[in-house]
Amino acid sequence: MAGSENVPGLEDLMRFPLLDALFGRRARRFPVGATIPDGVLAYASQEAPMPLSELERMVVLTACGGNTGWLNLIIRNEHYAPHLSNYAGSAGGRTFPSAAGFETSEVFFTDDDGVYVLQTRDAPKLVERSGEGRLDVEAMLDAHRGRIRRIAEGRLALPARPPHFEGHNTWCANAPGSLLVIPVVDLAQHALAGLCYLVQNGFGLHDDVNRCPIPGLAEYGDLIDLDNPWPLSFFDQVSQNEATVEIGCSCYAGMLALQAMGLGGWMFNGLNPLSVLGAGGEPEARGLGFRYDTDDRWAVPNPTGLAGVFEAFCPPHYGTMREAVEALMERKYGPGGPYHPDTPGPYRDTPAVRAAAAPLSERARDCVTTLADYILDRFGKFPATVPSVHAFMYLQAHHLDLGFYDRFYARDAYLPAHAAHMGRWHEGEGRKEAP
């Protein structure tokens, strides 16, 4: 990669001990250019904000959302035998786990220059490992650079005040010079994949919110246990919890990389997710600019996606829930999907393994559609009690103001990697003084 051969910090990164990253992880919130105007930790940075270099940005983004090769499919469920279980939504694996391999998130991010998305959700294996099983880090970064798409100019539009920011983040989050990483989950698709899982394993749903059975399920008694359905609210909680773990792990992977790189920053949830997605209710709080809708049945607006970039598997981006079900089937079984025999993979006989997953039967699709249609009709959106698109955890990366930590901390405020960062990643550049 152009210029990286003169950056010794990249070599440091590849040798950095995992345990040092784990035990050295801390939220280090004070970037160059920041000010705390009052209190016992009052301090004004003597340095100007300093954006991450292109190389630094790519390392952090690839850590948060990089494709790492082919997904290892879930290989046995007695209920499916002798067929392979067919949960996964993508053939590629990433730097963070996803429940049952649903893979319904993408990584958005912003810096001083714009708002972007790193599209790796359906990426094939991007880089081959060496004969010794090692990855070429520079080749990885190059491959991921080509999957970045710019969606807006300038830093994410989000006023640094409540209700868009928690009060303790107004002075430092989305700060000039920082990189703000925003993993976003298509929770509608995640829930739809969850319904497929339930039906294939013999379970239906009961509307515990309205205390009534779901009409039309009686005709599927040969597929699902009509006497022991899951409560709808519990199903929604499971879906959202699984999705939150996914995006949290994405941020944590990036957080470990910050320690190894000697960058400051932290992972947090102290930004209003509605505001971040674009449903903050104020013209200046455009966020990611996602479409959202309101309804008297909902306590808050419901974001559904950004046309042509990230569209939830539900109306209005699909005409019906059946169309969304078929789109999910195409993602799973169509070309490039995890269960298409022509999709490459890690097995000695990959076509045979991929083809061993039986497609969801037409009758099972009908049952899933019956459930999804009821939810959409009764609640006005899909899923029922949680948002169609979910954002909750964020990662910020910035250059650390060592002067603040030297002034107020006795020891162990930062790692040797932070002390050496400028010399190893920006040799000869130096920091600029604040105006």
Short mmCIF file of C-alpha atoms in Angstrom, two decimals:
data_model
loop_
_atom_site.label_atom_id
_atom_site.label_comp_id
_atom_site.label_asym_id
_atom_site.label_seq_id
_atom_site.Cartn_x
_atom_site.Cartn_y
_atom_site.Cartn_z
CA MET A 1 0.00 0.00 0.00
CA ALA A 2 1.38 3.36 -1.02
CA GLY A 3 3.29 5.06 1.79
CA SER A 4 2.89 2.30 4.35
CA GLU A 5 6.41 1.00 3.82
CA ASN A 6 7.69 4.13 5.63
CA VAL A 7 5.40 3.70 8.64
CA PRO A 8 7.12 1.61 11.32
CA GLY A 9 3.95 1.76 13.41
CA LEU A 10 2.36 -0.78 11.07
CA GLU A 11 5.11 -3.26 11.93
CA ASP A 12 4.60 -2.48 15.63
CA LEU A 13 0.90 -3.21 15.21
CA MET A 14 1.54 -6.67 13.77
CA ARG A 15 3.80 -7.57 16.72
CA PHE A 16 1.71 -6.03 19.50
CA PRO A 17 0.83 -8.61 22.22
CA LEU A 18 -2.86 -9.45 22.54
CA LEU A 19 -2.69 -9.46 26.33
CA ASP A 20 -1.21 -5.96 26.33
CA ALA A 21 -4.20 -4.77 24.30
CA LEU A 22 -6.65 -6.56 26.59
CA PHE A 23 -5.14 -5.40 29.86
CA GLY A 24 -4.15 -1.97 28.56
CA ARG A 25 -7.61 -1.15 27.22
CA ARG A 26 -9.00 2.07 28.64
CA ALA A 27 -11.37 4.78 27.49
CA ARG A 28 -9.02 7.67 26.70
CA ARG A 29 -11.37 10.50 25.85
CA PHE A 30 -9.15 13.58 25.70
CA PRO A 31 -8.07 14.26 22.09
CA VAL A 32 -5.68 16.89 20.85
CA GLY A 33 -7.58 20.15 20.39
CA ALA A 34 -10.06 19.49 23.22
CA THR A 35 -10.92 21.62 26.22
CA ILE A 36 -12.44 20.92 29.63
CA PRO A 37 -13.35 24.42 30.79
CA ASP A 38 -14.05 23.78 34.46
CA GLY A 39 -13.68 21.47 37.41
CA VAL A 40 -10.82 19.53 38.89
CA LEU A 41 -9.71 18.30 35.43
CA ALA A 42 -9.95 21.66 33.65
CA TYR A 43 -7.49 21.73 30.79
CA ALA A 44 -7.08 23.34 27.37
CA SER A 45 -5.10 21.41 24.79
CA GLN A 46 -2.04 23.19 23.47
CA GLU A 47 -2.29 21.24 20.22
CA ALA A 48 -4.58 21.58 17.23
CA PRO A 49 -6.98 18.79 16.23
CA MET A 50 -5.14 16.19 14.15
CA PRO A 51 -7.09 13.89 11.81
CA LEU A 52 -6.09 10.27 11.49
CA SER A 53 -3.92 9.51 8.49
CA GLU A 54 -5.44 7.49 5.68
CA LEU A 55 -3.46 4.48 6.85
CA GLU A 56 -4.59 4.86 10.45
CA ARG A 57 -8.18 5.20 9.33
CA MET A 58 -8.00 2.04 7.24
CA VAL A 59 -6.47 0.03 10.09
CA VAL A 60 -9.23 1.05 12.50
CA LEU A 61 -12.01 0.43 9.97
CA THR A 62 -10.65 -2.94 8.92
CA ALA A 63 -10.40 -3.93 12.58
CA CYS A 64 -14.03 -2.93 13.13
CA GLY A 65 -15.56 -4.44 10.01
CA GLY A 66 -12.98 -6.28 7.96
CA ASN A 67 -13.68 -9.42 5.97
CA THR A 68 -11.47 -12.23 7.31
CA GLY A 69 -12.20 -15.01 4.84
CA TRP A 70 -14.94 -17.60 4.55
CA LEU A 71 -17.48 -18.08 7.32
CA ASN A 72 -17.37 -21.41 9.15
CA LEU A 73 -20.98 -22.51 8.86
CA ILE A 74 -22.86 -24.07 11.77
CA ILE A 75 -22.30 -27.68 10.82
CA ARG A 76 -24.93 -29.76 12.59
CA ASN A 77 -28.42 -29.58 14.03
CA GLU A 78 -30.15 -32.90 14.67
CA HIS A 79 -33.46 -31.39 13.60
CA TYR A 80 -32.02 -30.72 10.11
CA ALA A 81 -30.01 -33.94 9.70
CA PRO A 82 -28.78 -35.22 7.35
CA HIS A 83 -28.96 -31.74 5.82
CA LEU A 84 -26.63 -28.93 6.87
CA SER A 85 -28.24 -26.24 9.02
CA ASN A 86 -29.04 -23.20 6.89
CA TYR A 87 -28.94 -20.20 9.23
CA ALA A 88 -26.21 -18.01 7.70
CA GLY A 89 -26.94 -14.94 5.61
CA SER A 90 -23.43 -14.41 4.25
CA ALA A 91 -20.60 -16.61 3.02
CA GLY A 92 -17.91 -14.28 4.39
CA GLY A 93 -16.72 -13.93 7.96
CA ARG A 94 -15.65 -10.67 9.58
CA THR A 95 -13.63 -9.46 12.55
CA PHE A 96 -16.62 -9.85 14.84
CA PRO A 97 -19.18 -12.63 15.39
CA SER A 98 -22.80 -12.63 14.28
CA ALA A 99 -25.57 -14.75 15.80
CA ALA A 100 -26.02 -17.88 13.63
CA GLY A 101 -24.05 -16.10 10.91
CA PHE A 102 -27.03 -13.85 10.06
CA GLU A 103 -24.56 -10.99 9.28
CA THR A 104 -27.05 -8.12 9.05
CA SER A 105 -24.84 -5.15 9.99
CA GLU A 106 -22.63 -2.74 8.07
CA VAL A 107 -20.09 -0.25 9.40
CA PHE A 108 -20.75 3.45 8.78
CA PHE A 109 -18.25 6.11 9.80
CA THR A 110 -17.51 9.81 9.69
CA ASP A 111 -14.50 12.09 9.87
CA ASP A 112 -13.78 15.71 8.98
CA ASP A 113 -14.23 15.02 5.27
CA GLY A 114 -17.48 13.10 5.05
CA VAL A 115 -19.84 10.28 6.00
CA TYR A 116 -19.14 6.82 4.58
CA VAL A 117 -20.08 3.16 4.69
CA LEU A 118 -17.67 0.22 4.59
CA GLN A 119 -19.59 -2.49 2.73
CA THR A 120 -18.32 -5.90 3.80
CA ARG A 121 -21.53 -7.69 4.82
CA ASP A 122 -21.70 -9.73 1.62
CA ALA A 123 -18.05 -9.59 0.67
CA PRO A 124 -16.38 -12.79 -0.51
CA LYS A 125 -12.98 -13.76 0.83
CA LEU A 126 -10.89 -10.70 -0.06
CA VAL A 127 -7.34 -11.83 0.67
CA GLU A 128 -5.65 -15.24 0.58
CA ARG A 129 -3.47 -16.35 3.45
CA SER A 130 0.14 -17.34 2.90
CA GLY A 131 1.29 -20.96 3.02
CA GLU A 132 2.02 -20.43 6.72
CA GLY A 133 -1.55 -19.28 7.31
CA ARG A 134 -0.67 -15.59 7.76
CA LEU A 135 -2.59 -12.68 6.30
CA ASP A 136 -0.88 -9.88 4.41
CA VAL A 137 -2.04 -6.87 6.42
CA GLU A 138 -1.25 -4.36 3.70
CA ALA A 139 -3.17 -6.42 1.13
CA MET A 140 -6.09 -6.54 3.59
CA LEU A 141 -6.13 -2.78 3.92
CA ASP A 142 -5.95 -2.29 0.15
CA ALA A 143 -8.83 -4.69 -0.43
CA HIS A 144 -11.04 -2.91 2.07
CA ARG A 145 -10.28 0.56 0.76
CA GLY A 146 -12.18 -0.33 -2.40
CA ARG A 147 -15.31 -1.20 -0.40
CA ILE A 148 -15.73 2.28 1.10
CA ARG A 149 -18.59 4.38 -0.27
CA ARG A 150 -19.03 8.06 0.49
CA ILE A 151 -22.63 9.04 1.20
CA ALA A 152 -22.34 12.67 2.37
CA GLU A 153 -19.86 15.51 2.58
CA GLY A 154 -18.59 16.83 5.89
CA ARG A 155 -18.69 15.40 9.37
CA LEU A 156 -21.87 13.73 10.65
CA ALA A 157 -24.40 16.49 11.34
CA LEU A 158 -25.25 16.03 15.01
CA PRO A 159 -25.48 18.99 17.43
CA ALA A 160 -23.24 18.41 20.45
CA ARG A 161 -25.97 18.76 23.05
CA PRO A 162 -28.80 16.75 24.58
CA PRO A 163 -30.94 15.00 23.43
CA HIS A 164 -28.50 14.06 20.66
CA PHE A 165 -25.49 13.62 22.96
CA GLU A 166 -25.31 12.44 26.54
CA GLY A 167 -23.99 15.35 28.60
CA HIS A 168 -20.66 13.69 29.35
CA ASN A 169 -19.89 13.36 25.62
CA THR A 170 -20.70 16.86 24.36
CA TRP A 171 -17.12 18.08 24.69
CA CYS A 172 -15.32 15.13 23.08
CA ALA A 173 -17.52 12.89 20.90
CA ASN A 174 -17.48 13.43 17.11
CA ALA A 175 -14.76 15.98 17.78
CA PRO A 176 -12.74 17.65 14.99
CA GLY A 177 -10.01 15.30 13.82
CA SER A 178 -11.70 12.19 15.19
CA LEU A 179 -12.92 9.09 13.39
CA LEU A 180 -16.37 8.01 14.60
CA VAL A 181 -17.34 4.43 13.70
CA ILE A 182 -21.06 3.59 13.67
CA PRO A 183 -22.04 -0.06 13.13
CA VAL A 184 -25.69 -0.30 12.02
CA VAL A 185 -27.88 -3.43 12.03
CA ASP A 186 -30.78 -4.27 9.73
CA LEU A 187 -32.85 -5.54 12.65
CA ALA A 188 -35.79 -6.28 10.36
CA GLN A 189 -33.65 -8.72 8.40
CA HIS A 190 -32.22 -10.16 11.59
CA ALA A 191 -35.73 -10.77 12.95
CA LEU A 192 -36.84 -12.26 9.63
CA ALA A 193 -33.92 -14.68 9.74
CA GLY A 194 -34.92 -15.42 13.32
CA LEU A 195 -38.46 -16.30 12.23
CA CYS A 196 -37.03 -18.71 9.66
CA TYR A 197 -34.99 -20.30 12.43
CA LEU A 198 -38.04 -20.64 14.71
CA VAL A 199 -40.28 -22.18 12.08
CA GLN A 200 -37.63 -24.64 10.95
CA ASN A 201 -37.12 -25.71 14.55
CA GLY A 202 -40.81 -26.15 15.26
CA PHE A 203 -41.75 -22.93 17.04
CA GLY A 204 -44.27 -20.19 16.37
CA LEU A 205 -45.16 -16.94 18.12
CA HIS A 206 -47.91 -15.72 20.43
CA ASP A 207 -48.80 -12.02 20.61
CA ASP A 208 -48.29 -11.46 24.33
CA VAL A 209 -48.41 -7.69 23.82
CA ASN A 210 -52.06 -7.82 22.77
CA ARG A 211 -52.75 -11.09 24.62
CA CYS A 212 -53.99 -12.97 21.60
CA PRO A 213 -52.95 -15.80 19.29
CA ILE A 214 -51.68 -14.98 15.81
CA PRO A 215 -54.37 -15.76 13.22
CA GLY A 216 -53.59 -18.30 10.50
CA LEU A 217 -51.01 -20.35 12.36
CA ALA A 218 -53.38 -23.26 13.03
CA GLU A 219 -52.90 -24.54 9.47
CA TYR A 220 -49.16 -24.98 10.12
CA GLY A 221 -49.52 -27.46 12.96
CA ASP A 222 -47.41 -29.92 11.00
CA LEU A 223 -44.47 -27.45 11.13
CA ILE A 224 -44.71 -25.74 14.51
CA ASP A 225 -45.79 -26.60 18.03
CA LEU A 226 -49.05 -24.67 18.37
CA ASP A 227 -49.19 -25.27 22.14
CA ASN A 228 -45.80 -23.81 23.04
CA PRO A 229 -45.19 -20.61 21.05
CA TRP A 230 -42.56 -18.02 21.87
CA PRO A 231 -43.90 -14.72 23.28
CA LEU A 232 -43.56 -12.05 20.62
CA SER A 233 -41.98 -9.54 23.00
CA PHE A 234 -39.36 -12.11 24.04
CA PHE A 235 -38.56 -12.87 20.41
CA ASP A 236 -38.00 -9.16 19.78
CA GLN A 237 -35.75 -8.90 22.83
CA VAL A 238 -33.65 -11.83 21.63
CA SER A 239 -33.33 -10.32 18.15
CA GLN A 240 -32.25 -6.92 19.46
CA ASN A 241 -29.87 -8.43 22.01
CA GLU A 242 -28.20 -10.58 19.37
CA ALA A 243 -27.83 -7.57 17.08
CA THR A 244 -26.44 -5.41 19.88
CA VAL A 245 -23.80 -8.01 20.70
CA GLU A 246 -22.80 -8.02 17.02
CA ILE A 247 -22.21 -4.29 16.78
CA GLY A 248 -20.67 -4.19 20.27
CA CYS A 249 -18.11 -6.79 19.24
CA SER A 250 -17.35 -4.75 16.12
CA CYS A 251 -16.51 -1.74 18.29
CA TYR A 252 -14.51 -3.86 20.73
CA ALA A 253 -12.37 -5.25 17.92
CA GLY A 254 -11.59 -1.67 16.94
CA MET A 255 -10.95 -0.76 20.57
CA LEU A 256 -8.23 -3.40 20.84
CA ALA A 257 -6.64 -2.04 17.67
CA LEU A 258 -6.49 1.45 19.19
CA GLN A 259 -4.33 0.15 22.03
CA ALA A 260 -1.90 -1.48 19.62
CA MET A 261 -1.74 1.64 17.45
CA GLY A 262 -1.32 4.09 20.31
CA LEU A 263 -4.48 5.99 19.43
CA GLY A 264 -6.89 7.44 21.93
CA GLY A 265 -10.62 6.85 21.89
CA TRP A 266 -13.32 4.71 23.42
CA MET A 267 -16.40 2.63 22.67
CA PHE A 268 -19.65 4.00 23.97
CA ASN A 269 -23.39 4.31 23.50
CA GLY A 270 -23.77 7.92 24.61
CA LEU A 271 -25.20 9.24 21.33
CA ASN A 272 -28.94 9.14 20.70
CA PRO A 273 -29.38 6.33 18.15
CA LEU A 274 -32.41 8.01 16.60
CA SER A 275 -30.39 11.18 16.07
CA VAL A 276 -27.43 9.24 14.69
CA LEU A 277 -29.65 7.48 12.14
CA GLY A 278 -31.41 10.69 11.13
CA ALA A 279 -34.63 10.61 13.15
CA GLY A 280 -33.61 13.23 15.70
CA GLY A 281 -36.48 15.54 14.86
CA GLU A 282 -34.36 18.63 14.08
CA PRO A 283 -33.14 19.81 10.65
CA GLU A 284 -29.59 20.27 11.95
CA ALA A 285 -29.55 16.72 13.34
CA ARG A 286 -29.41 14.99 9.96
CA GLY A 287 -27.24 12.13 11.21
CA LEU A 288 -26.87 9.38 8.62
CA GLY A 289 -29.98 10.62 6.84
CA PHE A 290 -31.96 7.39 7.08
CA ARG A 291 -35.62 7.34 6.18
CA TYR A 292 -37.91 7.10 9.18
CA ASP A 293 -41.65 6.98 9.83
CA THR A 294 -43.92 7.86 12.73
CA ASP A 295 -47.14 6.30 13.94
CA ASP A 296 -49.45 6.90 16.89
CA ARG A 297 -48.83 3.30 17.94
CA TRP A 298 -45.11 3.92 18.44
CA ALA A 299 -43.40 5.83 21.22
CA VAL A 300 -40.51 6.89 18.94
CA PRO A 301 -39.88 7.16 15.17
CA ASN A 302 -38.86 4.02 13.29
CA PRO A 303 -35.82 4.29 10.97
CA THR A 304 -35.82 1.87 8.04
CA GLY A 305 -32.73 2.69 5.99
CA LEU A 306 -31.03 4.74 3.32
CA ALA A 307 -32.23 4.09 -0.22
CA GLY A 308 -29.66 2.34 -2.36
CA VAL A 309 -27.20 2.06 0.51
CA PHE A 310 -28.74 0.20 3.44
CA GLU A 311 -32.38 -0.84 3.21
CA ALA A 312 -34.11 -2.84 5.92
CA PHE A 313 -35.88 -6.03 4.84
CA CYS A 314 -39.37 -4.63 5.36
CA PRO A 315 -41.71 -2.01 3.86
CA PRO A 316 -41.28 0.63 2.56
CA HIS A 317 -38.08 -0.77 1.02
CA TYR A 318 -39.95 -3.93 0.03
CA GLY A 319 -43.53 -3.90 -1.15
CA THR A 320 -44.61 -6.74 1.14
CA MET A 321 -43.11 -8.94 3.80
CA ARG A 322 -43.25 -11.83 1.34
CA GLU A 323 -40.94 -9.88 -0.96
CA ALA A 324 -38.58 -9.40 1.98
CA VAL A 325 -38.70 -13.14 2.73
CA GLU A 326 -37.82 -13.95 -0.88
CA ALA A 327 -34.99 -11.39 -0.82
CA LEU A 328 -33.57 -13.13 2.24
CA MET A 329 -33.81 -16.48 0.45
CA GLU A 330 -31.95 -15.02 -2.53
CA ARG A 331 -29.23 -13.69 -0.25
CA LYS A 332 -28.79 -17.13 1.33
CA TYR A 333 -29.24 -19.44 -1.66
CA GLY A 334 -28.53 -17.22 -4.66
CA PRO A 335 -25.18 -16.61 -6.39
CA GLY A 336 -22.53 -15.65 -3.87
CA GLY A 337 -24.68 -16.81 -0.97
CA PRO A 338 -23.50 -19.24 1.70
CA TYR A 339 -25.63 -22.09 0.35
CA HIS A 340 -25.01 -21.73 -3.37
CA PRO A 341 -22.78 -24.55 -4.68
CA ASP A 342 -20.78 -22.16 -6.89
CA THR A 343 -19.75 -19.95 -3.98
CA PRO A 344 -16.12 -20.69 -3.07
CA GLY A 345 -15.33 -21.71 0.47
CA PRO A 346 -12.98 -23.34 2.96
CA TYR A 347 -13.92 -26.99 2.48
CA ARG A 348 -12.14 -29.68 0.47
CA ASP A 349 -15.42 -30.20 -1.38
CA THR A 350 -17.08 -26.83 -0.95
CA PRO A 351 -19.86 -27.33 -3.57
CA ALA A 352 -21.04 -30.49 -1.82
CA VAL A 353 -21.06 -28.84 1.60
CA ARG A 354 -22.87 -25.70 0.48
CA ALA A 355 -25.46 -27.71 -1.48
CA ALA A 356 -26.13 -29.90 1.57
CA ALA A 357 -28.24 -27.15 3.19
CA ALA A 358 -31.86 -27.72 2.17
CA PRO A 359 -33.67 -24.55 1.08
CA LEU A 360 -36.50 -23.29 3.24
CA SER A 361 -39.59 -25.07 1.93
CA GLU A 362 -42.41 -23.16 0.28
CA ARG A 363 -44.69 -24.11 3.15
CA ALA A 364 -42.19 -22.85 5.73
CA ARG A 365 -41.88 -19.59 3.78
CA ASP A 366 -45.65 -19.26 3.92
CA CYS A 367 -45.60 -19.75 7.68
CA VAL A 368 -42.83 -17.16 8.12
CA THR A 369 -44.77 -14.75 5.91
CA THR A 370 -47.94 -15.30 7.97
CA LEU A 371 -46.04 -14.32 11.11
CA ALA A 372 -44.35 -11.33 9.48
CA ASP A 373 -47.56 -10.07 7.88
CA TYR A 374 -49.38 -10.20 11.21
CA ILE A 375 -46.62 -8.22 12.92
CA LEU A 376 -46.59 -5.57 10.21
CA ASP A 377 -50.38 -5.24 10.12
CA ARG A 378 -50.90 -5.20 13.88
CA PHE A 379 -47.96 -3.01 14.88
CA GLY A 380 -47.50 -0.95 11.72
CA LYS A 381 -43.86 -1.94 11.37
CA PHE A 382 -41.53 -4.92 11.43
CA PRO A 383 -40.28 -6.02 13.93
CA ALA A 384 -43.13 -5.30 16.35
CA THR A 385 -41.60 -3.71 19.46
CA VAL A 386 -38.02 -2.86 18.42
CA PRO A 387 -36.73 -0.66 15.58
CA SER A 388 -36.34 -1.85 12.00
CA VAL A 389 -32.80 -0.45 11.97
CA HIS A 390 -30.67 -0.49 15.10
CA ALA A 391 -27.63 1.52 16.16
CA PHE A 392 -26.40 1.48 19.74
CA MET A 393 -22.62 1.19 20.08
CA TYR A 394 -19.98 3.49 18.61
CA LEU A 395 -16.19 3.68 18.53
CA GLN A 396 -14.23 6.90 18.42
CA ALA A 397 -10.55 7.01 17.45
CA HIS A 398 -8.43 10.14 17.86
CA HIS A 399 -4.93 11.33 18.56
CA LEU A 400 -4.39 11.51 22.28
CA ASP A 401 -3.34 14.66 24.08
CA LEU A 402 -0.57 13.25 26.26
CA GLY A 403 -0.20 16.56 28.07
CA PHE A 404 -3.61 16.16 29.70
CA TYR A 405 -2.76 12.72 31.01
CA ASP A 406 0.72 13.76 32.16
CA ARG A 407 -0.82 16.70 34.02
CA PHE A 408 -3.49 14.77 35.94
CA TYR A 409 -2.47 11.11 36.14
CA ALA A 410 0.27 9.71 38.34
CA ARG A 411 1.08 6.71 36.12
CA ASP A 412 -0.32 4.13 33.72
CA ALA A 413 -2.58 6.64 31.99
CA TYR A 414 -1.49 5.42 28.59
CA LEU A 415 0.62 2.68 27.05
CA PRO A 416 4.12 2.90 25.58
CA ALA A 417 2.41 2.67 22.19
CA HIS A 418 0.68 6.00 22.88
CA ALA A 419 3.93 7.64 23.95
CA ALA A 420 5.66 6.43 20.80
CA HIS A 421 2.75 6.99 18.41
CA MET A 422 3.89 10.17 16.68
CA GLY A 423 7.38 8.88 16.03
CA ARG A 424 6.18 5.52 14.74
CA TRP A 425 3.15 6.58 12.68
CA HIS A 426 3.95 10.21 11.75
CA GLU A 427 7.73 10.35 11.59
CA GLY A 428 8.87 13.88 10.85
CA GLU A 429 5.38 15.37 10.91
CA GLY A 430 5.15 16.65 14.48
CA ARG A 431 2.06 17.97 16.19
CA LYS A 432 0.65 21.44 15.49
CA GLU A 433 0.05 23.96 18.23
CA ALA A 434 -3.49 25.15 18.88
CA PRO A 435 -4.22 28.56 17.39
#
